[in-house]
Coordinates of N, CA and C in Angstrom, one line a residue:
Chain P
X10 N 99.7 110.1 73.7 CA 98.5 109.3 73.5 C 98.6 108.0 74.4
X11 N 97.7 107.8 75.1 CA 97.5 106.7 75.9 C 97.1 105.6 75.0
X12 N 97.8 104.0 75.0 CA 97.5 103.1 74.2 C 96.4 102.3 75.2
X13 N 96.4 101.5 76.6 CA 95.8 101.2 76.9 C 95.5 102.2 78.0
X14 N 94.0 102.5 78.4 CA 93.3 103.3 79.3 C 92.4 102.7 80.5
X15 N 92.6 102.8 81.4 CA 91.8 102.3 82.6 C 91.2 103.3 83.7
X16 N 89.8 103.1 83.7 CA 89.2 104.0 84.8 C 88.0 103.0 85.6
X17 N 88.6 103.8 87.2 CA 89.2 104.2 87.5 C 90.7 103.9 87.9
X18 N 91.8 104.6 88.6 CA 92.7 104.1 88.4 C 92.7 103.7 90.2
X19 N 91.9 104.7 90.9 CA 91.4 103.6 92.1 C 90.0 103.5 92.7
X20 N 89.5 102.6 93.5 CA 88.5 102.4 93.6 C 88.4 101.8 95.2
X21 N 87.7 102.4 95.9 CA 87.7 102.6 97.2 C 86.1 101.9 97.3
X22 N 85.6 100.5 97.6 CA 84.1 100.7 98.2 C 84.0 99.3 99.2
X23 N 82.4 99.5 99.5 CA 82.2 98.6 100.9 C 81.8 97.1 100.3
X24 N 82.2 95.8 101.4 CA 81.8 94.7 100.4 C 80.4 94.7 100.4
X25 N 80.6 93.9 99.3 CA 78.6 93.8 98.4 C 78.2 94.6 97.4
X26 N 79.3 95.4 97.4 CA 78.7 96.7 96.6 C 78.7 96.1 95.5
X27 N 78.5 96.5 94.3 CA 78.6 96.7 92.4 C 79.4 97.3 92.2
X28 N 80.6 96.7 91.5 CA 81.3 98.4 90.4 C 81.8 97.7 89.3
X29 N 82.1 98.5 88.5 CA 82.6 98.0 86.9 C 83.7 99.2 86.8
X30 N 84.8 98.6 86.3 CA 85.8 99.1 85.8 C 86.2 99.1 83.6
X31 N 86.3 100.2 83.7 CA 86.4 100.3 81.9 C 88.0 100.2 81.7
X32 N 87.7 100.0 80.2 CA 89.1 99.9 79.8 C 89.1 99.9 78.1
X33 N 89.8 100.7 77.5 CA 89.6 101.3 75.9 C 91.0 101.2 75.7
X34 N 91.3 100.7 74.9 CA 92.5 100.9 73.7 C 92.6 101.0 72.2
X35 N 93.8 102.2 71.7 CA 93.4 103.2 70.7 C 94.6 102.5 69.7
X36 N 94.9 100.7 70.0 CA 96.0 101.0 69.0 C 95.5 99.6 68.0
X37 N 94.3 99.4 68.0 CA 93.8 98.8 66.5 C 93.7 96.9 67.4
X38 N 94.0 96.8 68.0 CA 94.3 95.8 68.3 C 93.1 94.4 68.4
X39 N 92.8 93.2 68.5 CA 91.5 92.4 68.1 C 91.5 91.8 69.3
X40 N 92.4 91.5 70.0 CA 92.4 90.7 71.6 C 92.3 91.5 73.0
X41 N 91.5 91.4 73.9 CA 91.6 92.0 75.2 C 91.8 91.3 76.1
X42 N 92.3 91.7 77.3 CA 92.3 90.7 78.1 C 92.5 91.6 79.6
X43 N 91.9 90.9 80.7 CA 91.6 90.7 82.3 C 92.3 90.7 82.6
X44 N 93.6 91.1 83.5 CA 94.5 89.9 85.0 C 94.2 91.0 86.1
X45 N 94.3 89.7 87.1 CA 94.5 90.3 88.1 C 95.7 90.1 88.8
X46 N 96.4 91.1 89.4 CA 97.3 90.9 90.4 C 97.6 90.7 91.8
X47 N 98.0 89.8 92.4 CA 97.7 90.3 94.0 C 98.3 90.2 94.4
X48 N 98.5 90.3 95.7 CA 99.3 91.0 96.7 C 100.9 90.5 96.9
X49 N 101.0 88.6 96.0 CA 102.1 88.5 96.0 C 102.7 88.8 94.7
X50 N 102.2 90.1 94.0 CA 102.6 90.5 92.5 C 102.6 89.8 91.6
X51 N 102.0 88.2 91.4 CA 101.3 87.3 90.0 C 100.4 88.0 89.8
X52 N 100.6 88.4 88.3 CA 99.8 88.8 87.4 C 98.8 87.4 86.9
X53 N 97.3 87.4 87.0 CA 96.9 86.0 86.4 C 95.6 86.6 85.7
X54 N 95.6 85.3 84.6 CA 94.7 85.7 83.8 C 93.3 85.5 83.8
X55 N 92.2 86.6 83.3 CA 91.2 86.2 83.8 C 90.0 85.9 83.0
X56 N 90.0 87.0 82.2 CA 89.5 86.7 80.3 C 90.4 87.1 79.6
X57 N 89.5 86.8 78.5 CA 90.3 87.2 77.1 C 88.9 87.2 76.2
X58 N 89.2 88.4 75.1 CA 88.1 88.6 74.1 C 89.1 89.1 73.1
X59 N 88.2 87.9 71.7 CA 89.1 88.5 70.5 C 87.8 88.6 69.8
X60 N 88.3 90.1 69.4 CA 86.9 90.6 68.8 C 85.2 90.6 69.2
X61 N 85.4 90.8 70.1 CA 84.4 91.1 71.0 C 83.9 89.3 71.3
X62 N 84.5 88.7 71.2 CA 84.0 86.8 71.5 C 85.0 86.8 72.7
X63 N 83.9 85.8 73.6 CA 85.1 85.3 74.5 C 86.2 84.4 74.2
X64 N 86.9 84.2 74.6 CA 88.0 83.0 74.3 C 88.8 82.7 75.4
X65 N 88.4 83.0 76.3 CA 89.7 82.5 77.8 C 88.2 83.0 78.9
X66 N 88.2 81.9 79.7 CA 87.1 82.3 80.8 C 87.5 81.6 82.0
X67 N 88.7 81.7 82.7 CA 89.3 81.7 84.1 C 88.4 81.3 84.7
X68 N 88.7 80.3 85.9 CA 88.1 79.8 86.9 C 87.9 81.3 88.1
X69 N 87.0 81.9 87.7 CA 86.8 82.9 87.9 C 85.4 83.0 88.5
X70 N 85.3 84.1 89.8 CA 83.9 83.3 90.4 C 82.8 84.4 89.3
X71 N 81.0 83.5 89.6 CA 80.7 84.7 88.0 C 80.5 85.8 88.6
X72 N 80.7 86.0 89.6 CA 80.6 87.4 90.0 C 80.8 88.2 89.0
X73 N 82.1 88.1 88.5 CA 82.8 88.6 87.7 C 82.3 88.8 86.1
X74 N 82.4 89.7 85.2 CA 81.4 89.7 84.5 C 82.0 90.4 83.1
X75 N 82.8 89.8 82.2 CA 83.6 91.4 81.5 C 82.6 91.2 80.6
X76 N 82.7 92.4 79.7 CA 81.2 92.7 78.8 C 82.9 93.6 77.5
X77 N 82.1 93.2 76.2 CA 82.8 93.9 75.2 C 82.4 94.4 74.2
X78 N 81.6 95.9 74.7 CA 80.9 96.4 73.4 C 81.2 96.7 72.1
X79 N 82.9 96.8 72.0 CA 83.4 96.7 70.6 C 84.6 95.9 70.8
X80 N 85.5 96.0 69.3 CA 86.9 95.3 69.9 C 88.0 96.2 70.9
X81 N 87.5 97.7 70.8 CA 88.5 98.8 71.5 C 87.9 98.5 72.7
X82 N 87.1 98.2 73.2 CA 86.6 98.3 74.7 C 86.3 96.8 75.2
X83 N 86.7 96.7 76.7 CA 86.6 95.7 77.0 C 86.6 96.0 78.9
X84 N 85.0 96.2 79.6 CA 84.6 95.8 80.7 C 85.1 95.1 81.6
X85 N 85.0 95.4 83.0 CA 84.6 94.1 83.8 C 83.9 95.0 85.0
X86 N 82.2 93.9 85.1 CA 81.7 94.3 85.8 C 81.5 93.2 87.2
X87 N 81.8 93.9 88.5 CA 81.8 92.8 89.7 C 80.6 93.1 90.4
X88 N 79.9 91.6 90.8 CA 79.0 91.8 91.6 C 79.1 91.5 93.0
X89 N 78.4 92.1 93.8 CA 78.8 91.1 95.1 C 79.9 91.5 96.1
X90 N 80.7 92.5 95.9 CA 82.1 92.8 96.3 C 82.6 91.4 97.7
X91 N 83.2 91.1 97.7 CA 84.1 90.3 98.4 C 85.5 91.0 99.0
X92 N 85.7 90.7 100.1 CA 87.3 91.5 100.5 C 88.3 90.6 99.9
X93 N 88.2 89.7 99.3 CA 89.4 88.6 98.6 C 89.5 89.8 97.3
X94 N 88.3 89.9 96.7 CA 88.4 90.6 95.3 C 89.6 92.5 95.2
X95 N 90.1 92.7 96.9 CA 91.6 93.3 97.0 C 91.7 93.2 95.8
X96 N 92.7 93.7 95.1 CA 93.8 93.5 94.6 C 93.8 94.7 93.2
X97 N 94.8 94.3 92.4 CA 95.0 95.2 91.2 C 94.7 94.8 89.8
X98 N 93.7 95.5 89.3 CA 92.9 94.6 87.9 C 93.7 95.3 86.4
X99 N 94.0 94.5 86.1 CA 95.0 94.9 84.7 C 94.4 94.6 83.5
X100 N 94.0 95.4 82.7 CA 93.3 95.5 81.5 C 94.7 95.3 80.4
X101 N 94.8 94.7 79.4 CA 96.0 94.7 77.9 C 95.0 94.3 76.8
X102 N 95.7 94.4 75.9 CA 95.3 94.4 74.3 C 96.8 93.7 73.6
X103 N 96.4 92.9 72.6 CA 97.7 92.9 71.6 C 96.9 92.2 70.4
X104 N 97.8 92.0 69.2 CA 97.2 92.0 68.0 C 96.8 90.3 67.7
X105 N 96.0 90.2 66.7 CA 95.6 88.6 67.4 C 97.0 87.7 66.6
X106 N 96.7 86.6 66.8 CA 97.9 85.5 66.8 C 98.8 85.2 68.0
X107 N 99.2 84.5 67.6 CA 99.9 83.9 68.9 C 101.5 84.5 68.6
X108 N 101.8 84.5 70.4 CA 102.9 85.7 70.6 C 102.9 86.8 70.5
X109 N 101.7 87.6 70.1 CA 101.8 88.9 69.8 C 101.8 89.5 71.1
X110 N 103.3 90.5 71.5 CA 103.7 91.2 73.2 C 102.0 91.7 73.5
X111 N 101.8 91.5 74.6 CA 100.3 92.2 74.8 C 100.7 93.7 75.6
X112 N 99.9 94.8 75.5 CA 99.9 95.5 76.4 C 99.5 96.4 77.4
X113 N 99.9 96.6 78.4 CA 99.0 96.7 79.3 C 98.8 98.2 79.7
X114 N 97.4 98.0 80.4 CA 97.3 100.0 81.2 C 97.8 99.7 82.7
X115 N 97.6 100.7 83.3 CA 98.1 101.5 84.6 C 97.4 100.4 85.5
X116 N 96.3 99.7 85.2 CA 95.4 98.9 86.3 C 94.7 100.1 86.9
X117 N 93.9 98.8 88.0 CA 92.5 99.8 88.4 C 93.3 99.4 89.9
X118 N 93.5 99.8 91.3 CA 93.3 99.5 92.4 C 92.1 99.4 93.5
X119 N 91.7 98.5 93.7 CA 90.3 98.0 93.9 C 90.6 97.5 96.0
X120 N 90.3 98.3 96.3 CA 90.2 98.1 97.7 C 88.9 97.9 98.6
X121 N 88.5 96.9 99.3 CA 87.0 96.7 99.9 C 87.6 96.8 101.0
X122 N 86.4 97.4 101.7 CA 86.4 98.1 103.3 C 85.7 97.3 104.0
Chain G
X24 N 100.1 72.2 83.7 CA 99.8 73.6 84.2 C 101.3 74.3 83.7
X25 N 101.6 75.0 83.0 CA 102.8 76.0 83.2 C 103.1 76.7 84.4
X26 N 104.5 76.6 84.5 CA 105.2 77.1 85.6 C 105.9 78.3 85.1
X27 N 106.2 79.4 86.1 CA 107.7 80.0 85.7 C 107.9 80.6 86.9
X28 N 109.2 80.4 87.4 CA 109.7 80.8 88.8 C 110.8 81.8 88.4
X29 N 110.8 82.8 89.2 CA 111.9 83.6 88.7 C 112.8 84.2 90.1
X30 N 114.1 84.4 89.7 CA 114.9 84.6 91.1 C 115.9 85.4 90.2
X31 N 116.8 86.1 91.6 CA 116.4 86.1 92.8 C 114.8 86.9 93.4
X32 N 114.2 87.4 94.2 CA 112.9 87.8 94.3 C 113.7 89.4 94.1
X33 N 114.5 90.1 94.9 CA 115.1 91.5 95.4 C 116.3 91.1 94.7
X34 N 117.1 91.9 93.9 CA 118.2 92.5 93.7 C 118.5 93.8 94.0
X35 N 119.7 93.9 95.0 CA 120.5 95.2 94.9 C 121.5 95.6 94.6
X36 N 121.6 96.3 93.6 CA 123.0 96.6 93.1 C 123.4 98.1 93.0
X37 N 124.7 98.5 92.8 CA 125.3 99.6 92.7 C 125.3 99.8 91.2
X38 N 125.1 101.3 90.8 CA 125.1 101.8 89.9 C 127.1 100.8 89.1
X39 N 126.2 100.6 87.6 CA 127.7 100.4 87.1 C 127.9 98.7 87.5
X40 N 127.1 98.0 88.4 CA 127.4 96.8 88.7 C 126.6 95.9 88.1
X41 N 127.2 95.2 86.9 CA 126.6 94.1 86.1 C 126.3 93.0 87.0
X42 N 124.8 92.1 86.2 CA 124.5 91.3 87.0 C 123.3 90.5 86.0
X43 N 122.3 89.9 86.5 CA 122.2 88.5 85.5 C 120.5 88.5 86.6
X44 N 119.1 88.4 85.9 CA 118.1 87.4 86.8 C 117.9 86.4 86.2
X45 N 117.3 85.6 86.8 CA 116.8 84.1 86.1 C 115.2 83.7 85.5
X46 N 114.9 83.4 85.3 CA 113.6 83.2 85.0 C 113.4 81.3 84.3
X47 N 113.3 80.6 85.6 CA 112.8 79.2 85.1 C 111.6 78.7 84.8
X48 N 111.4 78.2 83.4 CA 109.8 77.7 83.2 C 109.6 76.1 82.9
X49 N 108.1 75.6 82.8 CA 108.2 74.5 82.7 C 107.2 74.3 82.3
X50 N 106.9 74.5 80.8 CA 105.7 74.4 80.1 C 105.5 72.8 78.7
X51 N 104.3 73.3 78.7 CA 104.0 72.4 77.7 C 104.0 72.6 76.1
X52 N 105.6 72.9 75.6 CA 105.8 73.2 74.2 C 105.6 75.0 74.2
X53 N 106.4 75.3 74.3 CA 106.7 76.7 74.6 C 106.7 77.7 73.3
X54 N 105.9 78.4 73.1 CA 105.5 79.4 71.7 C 106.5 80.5 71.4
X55 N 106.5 80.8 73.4 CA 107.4 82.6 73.4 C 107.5 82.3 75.0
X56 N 108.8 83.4 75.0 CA 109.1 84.0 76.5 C 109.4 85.4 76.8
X57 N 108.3 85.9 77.1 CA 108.1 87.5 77.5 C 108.7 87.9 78.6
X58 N 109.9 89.0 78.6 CA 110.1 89.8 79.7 C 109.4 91.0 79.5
X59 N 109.0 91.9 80.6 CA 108.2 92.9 80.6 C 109.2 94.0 81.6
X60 N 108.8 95.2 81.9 CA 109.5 95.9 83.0 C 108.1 96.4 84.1
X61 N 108.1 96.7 84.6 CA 106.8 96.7 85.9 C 107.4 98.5 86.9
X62 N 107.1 99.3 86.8 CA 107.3 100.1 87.8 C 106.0 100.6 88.4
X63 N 106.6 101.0 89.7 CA 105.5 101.3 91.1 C 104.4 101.8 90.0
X64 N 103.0 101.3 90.3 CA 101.7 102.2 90.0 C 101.5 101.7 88.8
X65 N 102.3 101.6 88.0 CA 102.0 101.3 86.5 C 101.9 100.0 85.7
X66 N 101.3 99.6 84.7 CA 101.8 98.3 84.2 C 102.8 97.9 83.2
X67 N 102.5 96.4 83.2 CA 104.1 95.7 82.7 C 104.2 96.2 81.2
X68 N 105.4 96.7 81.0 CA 105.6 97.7 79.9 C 106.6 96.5 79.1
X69 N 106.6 96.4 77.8 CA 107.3 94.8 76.9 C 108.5 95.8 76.5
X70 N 109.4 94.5 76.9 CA 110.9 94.5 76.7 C 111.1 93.5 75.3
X71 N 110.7 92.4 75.5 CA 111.3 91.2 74.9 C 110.7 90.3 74.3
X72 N 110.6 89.7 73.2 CA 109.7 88.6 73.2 C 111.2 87.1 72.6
X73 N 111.4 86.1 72.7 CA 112.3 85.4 72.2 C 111.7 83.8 72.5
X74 N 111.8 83.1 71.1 CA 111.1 82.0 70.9 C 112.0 80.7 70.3
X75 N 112.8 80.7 71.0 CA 113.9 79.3 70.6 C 115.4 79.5 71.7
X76 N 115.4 78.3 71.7 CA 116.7 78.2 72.5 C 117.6 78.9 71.4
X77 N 118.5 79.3 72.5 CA 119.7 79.9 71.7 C 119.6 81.6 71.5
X78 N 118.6 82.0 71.1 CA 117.7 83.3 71.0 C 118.6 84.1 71.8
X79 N 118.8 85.5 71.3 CA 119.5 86.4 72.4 C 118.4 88.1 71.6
X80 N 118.2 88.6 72.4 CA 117.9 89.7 72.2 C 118.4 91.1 73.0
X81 N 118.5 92.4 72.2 CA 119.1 93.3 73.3 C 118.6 94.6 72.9
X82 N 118.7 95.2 74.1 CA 118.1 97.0 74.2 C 118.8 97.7 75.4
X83 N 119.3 98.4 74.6 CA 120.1 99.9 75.6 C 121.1 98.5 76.8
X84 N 121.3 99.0 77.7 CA 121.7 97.8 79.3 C 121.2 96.4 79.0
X85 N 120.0 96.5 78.3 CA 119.3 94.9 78.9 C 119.5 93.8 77.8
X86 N 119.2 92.5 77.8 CA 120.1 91.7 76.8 C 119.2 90.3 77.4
X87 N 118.5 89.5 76.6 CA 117.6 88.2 77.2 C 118.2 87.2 76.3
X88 N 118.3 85.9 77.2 CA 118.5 85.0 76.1 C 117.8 83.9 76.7
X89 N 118.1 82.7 75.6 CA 117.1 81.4 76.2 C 117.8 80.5 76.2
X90 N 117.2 79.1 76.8 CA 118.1 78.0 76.9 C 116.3 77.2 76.8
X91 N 116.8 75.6 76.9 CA 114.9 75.3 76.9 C 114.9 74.9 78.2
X92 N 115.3 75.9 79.1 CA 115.1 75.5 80.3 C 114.4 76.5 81.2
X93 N 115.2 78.2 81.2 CA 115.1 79.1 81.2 C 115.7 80.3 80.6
X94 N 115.4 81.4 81.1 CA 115.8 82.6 80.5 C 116.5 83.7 81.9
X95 N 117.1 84.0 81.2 CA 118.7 85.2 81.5 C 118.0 86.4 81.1
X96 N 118.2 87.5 82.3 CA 117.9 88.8 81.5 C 118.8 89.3 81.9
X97 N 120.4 90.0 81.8 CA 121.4 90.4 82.3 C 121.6 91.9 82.1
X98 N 121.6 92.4 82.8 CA 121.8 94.2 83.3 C 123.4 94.5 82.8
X99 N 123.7 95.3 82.3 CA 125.3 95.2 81.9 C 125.3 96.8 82.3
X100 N 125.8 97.6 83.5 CA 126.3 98.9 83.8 C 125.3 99.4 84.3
X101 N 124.3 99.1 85.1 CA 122.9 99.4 85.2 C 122.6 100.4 86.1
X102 N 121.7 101.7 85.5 CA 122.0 103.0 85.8 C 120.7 103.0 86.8
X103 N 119.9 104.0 87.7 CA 119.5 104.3 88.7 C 118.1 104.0 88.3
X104 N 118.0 104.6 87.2 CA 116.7 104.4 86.2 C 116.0 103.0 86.2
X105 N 117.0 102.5 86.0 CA 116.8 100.6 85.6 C 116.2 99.7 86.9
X106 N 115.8 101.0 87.1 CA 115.5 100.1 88.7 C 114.1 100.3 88.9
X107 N 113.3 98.7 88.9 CA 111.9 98.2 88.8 C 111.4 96.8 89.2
X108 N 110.7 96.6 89.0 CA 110.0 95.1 88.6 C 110.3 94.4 87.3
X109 N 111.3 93.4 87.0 CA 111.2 93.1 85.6 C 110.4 91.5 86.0
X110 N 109.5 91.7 85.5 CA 108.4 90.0 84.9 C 108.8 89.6 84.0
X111 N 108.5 87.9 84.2 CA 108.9 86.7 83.0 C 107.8 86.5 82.5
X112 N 107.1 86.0 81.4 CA 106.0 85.6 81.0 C 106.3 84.2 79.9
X113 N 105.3 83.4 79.9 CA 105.6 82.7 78.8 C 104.1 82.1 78.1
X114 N 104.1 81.9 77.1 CA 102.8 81.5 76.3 C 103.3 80.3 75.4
X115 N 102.6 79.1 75.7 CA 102.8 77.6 75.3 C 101.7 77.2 74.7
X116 N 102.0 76.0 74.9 CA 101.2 75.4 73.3 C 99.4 74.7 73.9
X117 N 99.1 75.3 75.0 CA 97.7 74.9 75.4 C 97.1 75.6 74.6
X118 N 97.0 76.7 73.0 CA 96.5 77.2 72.4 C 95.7 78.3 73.2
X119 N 96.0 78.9 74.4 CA 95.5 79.7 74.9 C 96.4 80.8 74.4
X120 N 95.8 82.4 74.6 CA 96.8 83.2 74.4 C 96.6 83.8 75.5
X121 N 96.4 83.6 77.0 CA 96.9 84.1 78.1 C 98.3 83.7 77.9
X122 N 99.1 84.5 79.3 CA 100.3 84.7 79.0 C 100.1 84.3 80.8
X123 N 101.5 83.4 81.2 CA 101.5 82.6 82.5 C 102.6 83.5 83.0
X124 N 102.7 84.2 84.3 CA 103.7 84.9 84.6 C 104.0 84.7 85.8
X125 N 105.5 85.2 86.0 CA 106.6 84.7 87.1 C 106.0 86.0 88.2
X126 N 106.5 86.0 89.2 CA 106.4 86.7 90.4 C 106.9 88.2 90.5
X127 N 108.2 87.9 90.0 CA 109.0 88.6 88.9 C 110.5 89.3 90.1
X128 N 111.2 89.8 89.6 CA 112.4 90.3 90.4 C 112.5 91.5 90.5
X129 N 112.3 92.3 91.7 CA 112.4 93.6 92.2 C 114.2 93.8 92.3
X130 N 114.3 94.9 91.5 CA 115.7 95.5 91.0 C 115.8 96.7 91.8
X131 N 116.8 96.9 92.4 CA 117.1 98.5 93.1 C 118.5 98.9 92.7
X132 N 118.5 99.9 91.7 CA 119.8 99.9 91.4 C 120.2 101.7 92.4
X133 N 121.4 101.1 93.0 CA 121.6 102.5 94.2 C 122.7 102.9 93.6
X134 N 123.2 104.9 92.9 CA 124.2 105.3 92.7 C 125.5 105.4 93.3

């Protein structure tokens, strides 16, 4: 059983485009969260939603857009594609409170042509 | 702003050859210090969580401990397998629960 799920796991398109990447986890958990990774492998944070509320909103340009239709699911939709926006988008979950290990899926790889 | 630098960036070691990464942070009132493991394609998978100096924790080879300065993750016999990306993470007291992470140290353990 997959705990955290991300689709797709790549993503090939032209800048300007639209795409949204999903992300579902099946292990009960109230917090979601964004990073991205790039190319020098910092993982950084980008949102965060506990219980479908925001609560962490990164200096992030608004292109950027995560949406959370329940607490298992948690969005991000990009507008605009940019060739900076490269990189590897990491979806995690963990249980709320502080210090709870968070964890993560496979990521999405997001490449603009 | 929280920091955490972690070194060396590449380790290579021989199967069987104990060895030690670092992980230095520099936060504001420190909650936890997460190591994770990271292999090609996949994401950071949790090893560790340890929340006070002194703290030592262990699993199979791997063994973390803390000082309030940084954190030790020390490989003891380290088999072919063990060989990844281990990331530092830490979550401090700006009442955010993002988690601030290191760069992290690429491990190659060769038989």
């Amino acid at each position: 059983d997959t705990a955290v799920s991300q689709t797709p796991k790549y993503l090939v398109t032209q800048m300007g485009n639209d795409k949204s990447i999903k992300c579902e986890q099946n292990l009960g958990h109230d917090t979601m969260y964004w990073y991205k990774q790039d190319s020098k492998k910092f993982l950084k944070i980008m949102f965060s939603y506990n219980n479908k509320e925001l609560i962490i909103n990164e200096t992030v340009p608004n292109r950027f857009s995560p949406k959370s239709p329940d607490k298992a699911h948690l969005n991000l939709h990009i507008n605009s594609l940019e060739l900076g926006d490269s990189a590897v988008y990491f979806c995690a979950s963990s249980q709320a409170g502080v210090n709870q290990p968070q964890h993560f899926g496979d990521g999405t790889r997001l490449s603009i042509l | 702003e929280d920091q955490v630098t972690q070194s060396p960036e590449a380790l290579r070691l021989q199967e069987g050859e104990s060895s030690s990464l670092n992980c230095s942070y520099t936060v504001s009132g420190l909650r936890g210090l997460f190591w994770y493991r990271q292999d090609p394609g996949k994401g950071p998978e949790f090893l560790f969580t340890l929340y006070s100096a002194g703290e030592e924790k262990e699993k199979e080879r791997l063994k973390a401990t803390l000082t309030k300065k940084e954190s030790f993750l020390h490989i003891t016999a380290p088999k072919p397998e063990d060989s990844a990306t281990y990331l530092c993470a830490v979550h401090s007291d700006t009442g955010r629960r993002a988690l601030t992470f290191g760069s992290g140290t690429r491990l190659q353990v060769q038989p």
